[in-house]
Amino acid sequence: QKEVEQNSGPLSVPEGAIASLNCTYSDRGSQSFFWYRQYSGKSPELIMFIYSNGDKEDGRFTAQLNKASQYVSLLIRDSQPSDSATYLCAVSRYSTLTFGKGTMLLVSP
Amino acid sequence: IAGITQAPTSQILAAGRRMTLRCTQDMRHNAMYWYRQDLGLGLRLIHYSNTAGTTGKGEVPDGYSVSRANTDDFPLTLASAVPSQTSVYFCASSRDRYSSYNEQFFGPGTRLTVL
């Protein structure tokens, strides 16, 4: 059974701080890793993907991957109240995408 | 249209009734998917299609059927709805399914309540 684990939260951070969201996965053969943002009542929106060990930066977002530790994280710099949402980690091996249950992030003004 | 559309947005349905949820994409993606999302259980794959004319079962296929007559459309049918099928249903698509680098994009969802 492939598993993707996330802390359900909520993770509360003040505006302007760095939010760190973490995800672990069980399938050592996983090849690609995705972060989706989901606002309440809305659909998941792809915000980052990473395929290789290390960091990948896109604006205020940085995805970090450590395949040896089976760990992927998402850092959000200069957090804004508009970043308040649930963040879903998803892991893929070949064609199957497995989602974690998500971490709720609350950014307070 | 830009992306994926789903219809209806929401529906209340009596148990035992037949219901088809519609999904259309205009990105010319080969692969399409149906997920359900339930509180505490996350997103679970119901059915998928690698390309027009082919379909496959996901994690929770029982009680659901799909068809893929063309590239753009991927309807999901509940033959005889039951209350446990109350959920939010998301359609998604990706360029192809065989590659691991298959970023999936989601439609706006259908909120279904079965009474």
mmCIF file of C-alpha atoms in Angstrom:
data_model
loop_
_atom_site.group_PDB
_atom_site.id
_atom_site.type_symbol
_atom_site.label_atom_id
_atom_site.label_comp_id
_atom_site.label_asym_id
_atom_site.label_seq_id
_atom_site.Cartn_x
_atom_site.Cartn_y
_atom_site.Cartn_z
ATOM 1 C CA GLN A 1 0.000 0.000 0.000
ATOM 2 C CA LYS A 2 1.544 3.229 -1.137
ATOM 3 C CA GLU A 3 1.186 5.933 1.476
ATOM 4 C CA VAL A 4 1.735 9.648 1.512
ATOM 5 C CA GLU A 5 1.723 11.205 4.967
ATOM 6 C CA GLN A 6 1.165 14.820 5.882
ATOM 7 C CA ASN A 7 0.479 16.524 9.178
ATOM 8 C CA SER A 8 -3.144 17.631 8.996
ATOM 9 C CA GLY A 9 -2.436 20.889 10.850
ATOM 10 C CA PRO A 10 -3.526 23.540 11.021
ATOM 11 C CA LEU A 11 -0.136 25.117 10.656
ATOM 12 C CA SER A 12 -0.446 28.707 11.803
ATOM 13 C CA VAL A 13 2.111 31.323 10.783
ATOM 14 C CA PRO A 14 2.083 35.127 10.916
ATOM 15 C CA GLU A 15 2.056 37.174 7.743
ATOM 16 C CA GLY A 16 5.565 37.567 6.324
ATOM 17 C CA ALA A 17 6.913 34.393 7.924
ATOM 18 C CA ILE A 18 8.154 31.253 6.196
ATOM 19 C CA ALA A 19 5.686 28.379 6.151
ATOM 20 C CA SER A 20 7.188 24.907 5.979
ATOM 21 C CA LEU A 21 4.981 22.027 4.847
ATOM 22 C CA ASN A 22 6.243 18.472 5.008
ATOM 23 C CA CYS A 23 5.392 15.174 3.373
ATOM 24 C CA THR A 24 6.776 11.657 3.628
ATOM 25 C CA TYR A 25 6.069 8.765 1.281
ATOM 26 C CA SER A 26 6.431 5.021 1.533
ATOM 27 C CA ASP A 27 7.171 3.951 -2.059
ATOM 28 C CA ARG A 28 10.921 4.184 -2.536
ATOM 29 C CA GLY A 29 10.428 3.872 -6.296
ATOM 30 C CA SER A 30 8.463 7.119 -6.520
ATOM 31 C CA GLN A 31 9.661 9.287 -9.344
ATOM 32 C CA SER A 32 7.815 12.590 -9.305
ATOM 33 C CA PHE A 33 6.380 14.796 -6.613
ATOM 34 C CA PHE A 34 3.716 17.460 -6.701
ATOM 35 C CA TRP A 35 2.266 20.122 -4.451
ATOM 36 C CA TYR A 36 -1.316 21.227 -4.911
ATOM 37 C CA ARG A 37 -3.068 24.103 -3.167
ATOM 38 C CA GLN A 38 -6.761 23.746 -2.413
ATOM 39 C CA TYR A 39 -8.874 26.603 -1.152
ATOM 40 C CA SER A 40 -11.986 25.704 0.801
ATOM 41 C CA GLY A 41 -14.734 24.624 -1.572
ATOM 42 C CA LYS A 42 -12.458 24.743 -4.607
ATOM 43 C CA SER A 43 -10.507 22.229 -6.658
ATOM 44 C CA PRO A 44 -6.818 21.364 -6.226
ATOM 45 C CA GLU A 45 -4.465 23.668 -8.109
ATOM 46 C CA LEU A 46 -0.975 22.504 -9.081
ATOM 47 C CA ILE A 47 1.629 24.913 -7.720
ATOM 48 C CA MET A 48 4.919 22.998 -7.790
ATOM 49 C CA PHE A 49 6.440 19.793 -9.064
ATOM 50 C CA ILE A 50 9.896 18.346 -8.522
ATOM 51 C CA TYR A 51 11.577 15.303 -10.007
ATOM 52 C CA SER A 52 15.186 15.439 -8.785
ATOM 53 C CA ASN A 53 16.812 15.598 -5.376
ATOM 54 C CA GLY A 54 17.464 19.104 -4.153
ATOM 55 C CA ASP A 55 15.582 22.373 -4.279
ATOM 56 C CA LYS A 56 13.366 23.915 -6.912
ATOM 57 C CA GLU A 57 12.319 27.529 -6.569
ATOM 58 C CA ASP A 58 9.401 29.329 -8.195
ATOM 59 C CA GLY A 59 8.692 32.785 -6.864
ATOM 60 C CA ARG A 60 7.886 32.559 -3.174
ATOM 61 C CA PHE A 61 7.664 28.756 -3.317
ATOM 62 C CA THR A 62 10.515 26.288 -2.899
ATOM 63 C CA ALA A 63 10.064 22.541 -3.175
ATOM 64 C CA GLN A 64 12.683 20.338 -1.574
ATOM 65 C CA LEU A 65 13.164 16.645 -2.302
ATOM 66 C CA ASN A 66 15.257 14.076 -0.468
ATOM 67 C CA LYS A 67 14.679 10.658 -2.004
ATOM 68 C CA ALA A 68 17.010 8.896 0.430
ATOM 69 C CA SER A 69 14.848 10.057 3.321
ATOM 70 C CA GLN A 70 11.629 9.743 1.290
ATOM 71 C CA TYR A 71 10.782 13.288 2.201
ATOM 72 C CA VAL A 72 9.469 16.239 0.240
ATOM 73 C CA SER A 73 8.701 19.696 1.550
ATOM 74 C CA LEU A 74 7.249 22.987 0.411
ATOM 75 C CA LEU A 75 8.498 26.305 1.748
ATOM 76 C CA ILE A 76 6.430 29.435 1.301
ATOM 77 C CA ARG A 77 8.390 32.621 1.905
ATOM 78 C CA ASP A 78 6.773 35.906 2.890
ATOM 79 C CA SER A 79 3.515 34.113 3.666
ATOM 80 C CA GLN A 80 0.352 36.056 2.875
ATOM 81 C CA PRO A 81 -3.196 35.617 4.208
ATOM 82 C CA SER A 82 -4.126 34.581 0.654
ATOM 83 C CA ASP A 83 -1.846 31.544 1.106
ATOM 84 C CA SER A 84 -4.286 30.176 3.696
ATOM 85 C CA ALA A 85 -5.445 26.907 2.162
ATOM 86 C CA THR A 86 -4.938 23.165 2.359
ATOM 87 C CA TYR A 87 -1.771 21.935 0.671
ATOM 88 C CA LEU A 88 -1.828 18.464 -0.840
ATOM 89 C CA CYS A 89 1.318 16.467 -1.464
ATOM 90 C CA ALA A 90 1.094 13.954 -4.313
ATOM 91 C CA VAL A 91 3.593 11.305 -5.334
ATOM 92 C CA SER A 92 3.801 9.420 -8.603
ATOM 93 C CA ARG A 93 5.387 6.226 -9.733
ATOM 94 C CA TYR A 94 4.826 5.584 -13.417
ATOM 95 C CA SER A 95 1.193 6.413 -13.951
ATOM 96 C CA THR A 96 -0.324 6.309 -10.480
ATOM 97 C CA LEU A 97 -0.644 9.507 -8.466
ATOM 98 C CA THR A 98 -1.138 9.052 -4.711
ATOM 99 C CA PHE A 99 -2.290 12.005 -2.641
ATOM 100 C CA GLY A 100 -1.733 12.824 0.990
ATOM 101 C CA LYS A 101 -4.681 14.085 2.991
ATOM 102 C CA GLY A 102 -3.304 17.595 3.097
ATOM 103 C CA THR A 103 -2.027 20.158 5.584
ATOM 104 C CA MET A 104 -4.146 23.189 6.393
ATOM 105 C CA LEU A 105 -2.144 26.412 6.476
ATOM 106 C CA LEU A 106 -3.459 29.512 8.231
ATOM 107 C CA VAL A 107 -1.628 32.796 7.715
ATOM 108 C CA SER A 108 -2.703 35.482 10.142
ATOM 109 C CA PRO A 109 -2.447 39.207 9.264
ATOM 110 C CA ILE B 1 -13.272 26.918 -22.806
ATOM 111 C CA ALA B 2 -9.879 26.908 -21.167
ATOM 112 C CA GLY B 3 -9.074 23.813 -19.144
ATOM 113 C CA ILE B 4 -11.594 21.413 -17.663
ATOM 114 C CA THR B 5 -15.291 21.938 -17.138
ATOM 115 C CA GLN B 6 -17.619 19.787 -15.054
ATOM 116 C CA ALA B 7 -21.394 19.674 -14.838
ATOM 117 C CA PRO B 8 -23.475 19.944 -12.809
ATOM 118 C CA THR B 9 -21.832 22.110 -10.138
ATOM 119 C CA SER B 10 -23.933 20.429 -7.496
ATOM 120 C CA GLN B 11 -26.761 17.925 -7.352
ATOM 121 C CA ILE B 12 -29.061 16.382 -4.792
ATOM 122 C CA LEU B 13 -30.139 12.928 -5.835
ATOM 123 C CA ALA B 14 -32.525 10.345 -4.442
ATOM 124 C CA ALA B 15 -31.017 6.966 -3.659
ATOM 125 C CA GLY B 16 -31.513 4.477 -6.450
ATOM 126 C CA ARG B 17 -31.498 7.076 -9.200
ATOM 127 C CA ARG B 18 -29.070 7.060 -12.109
ATOM 128 C CA MET B 19 -26.751 10.034 -12.498
ATOM 129 C CA THR B 20 -24.093 11.049 -14.998
ATOM 130 C CA LEU B 21 -21.451 13.591 -14.109
ATOM 131 C CA ARG B 22 -19.983 15.301 -17.133
ATOM 132 C CA CYS B 23 -16.387 16.320 -17.737
ATOM 133 C CA THR B 24 -14.906 18.064 -20.771
ATOM 134 C CA GLN B 25 -11.356 19.222 -21.380
ATOM 135 C CA ASP B 26 -9.964 21.321 -24.214
ATOM 136 C CA MET B 27 -6.254 20.788 -23.594
ATOM 137 C CA ARG B 28 -6.045 17.758 -25.909
ATOM 138 C CA HIS B 29 -4.751 15.705 -22.980
ATOM 139 C CA ASN B 30 -4.654 11.980 -23.543
ATOM 140 C CA ALA B 31 -5.279 10.910 -19.954
ATOM 141 C CA MET B 32 -8.303 11.693 -17.829
ATOM 142 C CA TYR B 33 -9.273 10.752 -14.283
ATOM 143 C CA TRP B 34 -12.167 10.795 -11.855
ATOM 144 C CA TYR B 35 -11.532 11.288 -8.148
ATOM 145 C CA ARG B 36 -13.768 11.594 -5.153
ATOM 146 C CA GLN B 37 -12.794 13.661 -2.144
ATOM 147 C CA ASP B 38 -14.191 12.928 1.285
ATOM 148 C CA LEU B 39 -13.355 14.552 4.599
ATOM 149 C CA GLY B 40 -10.635 12.595 6.345
ATOM 150 C CA LEU B 41 -10.031 10.315 3.372
ATOM 151 C CA GLY B 42 -8.475 12.667 0.866
ATOM 152 C CA LEU B 43 -8.595 12.246 -2.897
ATOM 153 C CA ARG B 44 -9.230 8.740 -4.156
ATOM 154 C CA LEU B 45 -9.085 7.608 -7.757
ATOM 155 C CA ILE B 46 -12.310 6.081 -9.105
ATOM 156 C CA HIS B 47 -11.540 5.438 -12.766
ATOM 157 C CA TYR B 48 -9.056 6.616 -15.338
ATOM 158 C CA SER B 49 -8.563 6.632 -19.097
ATOM 159 C CA ASN B 50 -5.192 6.519 -20.797
ATOM 160 C CA THR B 51 -6.582 7.564 -24.155
ATOM 161 C CA ALA B 52 -9.844 7.674 -26.062
ATOM 162 C CA GLY B 53 -11.415 4.226 -26.172
ATOM 163 C CA THR B 54 -9.699 2.855 -23.059
ATOM 164 C CA THR B 55 -10.625 2.971 -19.391
ATOM 165 C CA GLY B 56 -9.338 1.441 -16.173
ATOM 166 C CA LYS B 57 -10.306 1.006 -12.546
ATOM 167 C CA GLY B 58 -8.813 3.030 -9.755
ATOM 168 C CA GLU B 59 -8.869 2.573 -5.998
ATOM 169 C CA VAL B 60 -12.652 2.856 -5.463
ATOM 170 C CA PRO B 61 -14.459 1.849 -8.702
ATOM 171 C CA ASP B 62 -17.464 -0.021 -7.309
ATOM 172 C CA GLY B 63 -20.796 1.571 -8.190
ATOM 173 C CA TYR B 64 -19.296 3.764 -10.907
ATOM 174 C CA SER B 65 -18.740 3.392 -14.643
ATOM 175 C CA VAL B 66 -17.011 5.553 -17.230
ATOM 176 C CA SER B 67 -16.661 5.810 -20.972
ATOM 177 C CA ARG B 68 -14.223 7.644 -23.232
ATOM 178 C CA ALA B 69 -15.692 7.991 -26.700
ATOM 179 C CA ASN B 70 -13.400 10.867 -27.663
ATOM 180 C CA THR B 71 -10.424 12.814 -26.350
ATOM 181 C CA ASP B 72 -12.384 15.636 -24.768
ATOM 182 C CA ASP B 73 -15.167 13.969 -22.778
ATOM 183 C CA PHE B 74 -15.051 11.575 -19.848
ATOM 184 C CA PRO B 75 -18.460 11.082 -18.183
ATOM 185 C CA LEU B 76 -18.863 9.285 -14.867
ATOM 186 C CA THR B 77 -22.097 7.351 -14.288
ATOM 187 C CA LEU B 78 -23.633 6.186 -11.040
ATOM 188 C CA ALA B 79 -26.041 3.469 -12.131
ATOM 189 C CA SER B 80 -27.997 3.364 -8.861
ATOM 190 C CA ALA B 81 -26.850 5.991 -6.391
ATOM 191 C CA VAL B 82 -26.380 5.168 -2.702
ATOM 192 C CA PRO B 83 -25.845 7.576 0.221
ATOM 193 C CA SER B 84 -22.187 6.510 0.568
ATOM 194 C CA GLN B 85 -21.594 8.087 -2.828
ATOM 195 C CA THR B 86 -22.226 11.510 -1.333
ATOM 196 C CA SER B 87 -18.968 13.301 -2.052
ATOM 197 C CA VAL B 88 -17.214 15.943 -4.101
ATOM 198 C CA TYR B 89 -16.170 14.576 -7.466
ATOM 199 C CA PHE B 90 -13.229 15.955 -9.392
ATOM 200 C CA CYS B 91 -12.314 15.273 -12.974
ATOM 201 C CA ALA B 92 -8.654 15.707 -13.908
ATOM 202 C CA SER B 93 -6.502 15.359 -16.988
ATOM 203 C CA SER B 94 -2.838 15.038 -17.871
ATOM 204 C CA ARG B 95 -0.873 15.052 -21.099
ATOM 205 C CA ASP B 96 -0.406 11.316 -20.846
ATOM 206 C CA ARG B 97 -0.536 8.659 -18.166
ATOM 207 C CA TYR B 98 2.462 6.541 -18.985
ATOM 208 C CA SER B 99 5.081 9.075 -18.032
ATOM 209 C CA SER B 100 5.849 9.749 -14.387
ATOM 210 C CA TYR B 101 6.032 13.430 -15.274
ATOM 211 C CA ASN B 102 2.288 13.613 -15.682
ATOM 212 C CA GLU B 103 1.131 16.786 -14.010
ATOM 213 C CA GLN B 104 -2.592 16.480 -13.454
ATOM 214 C CA PHE B 105 -4.958 19.424 -13.733
ATOM 215 C CA PHE B 106 -8.319 19.442 -12.027
ATOM 216 C CA GLY B 107 -11.783 20.610 -12.948
ATOM 217 C CA PRO B 108 -13.925 22.688 -10.572
ATOM 218 C CA GLY B 109 -15.727 19.692 -9.107
ATOM 219 C CA THR B 110 -19.281 18.444 -8.635
ATOM 220 C CA ARG B 111 -20.777 18.294 -5.166
ATOM 221 C CA LEU B 112 -23.153 15.327 -5.058
ATOM 222 C CA THR B 113 -25.546 14.535 -2.238
ATOM 223 C CA VAL B 114 -27.433 11.237 -2.280
ATOM 224 C CA LEU B 115 -30.409 11.055 0.075
#
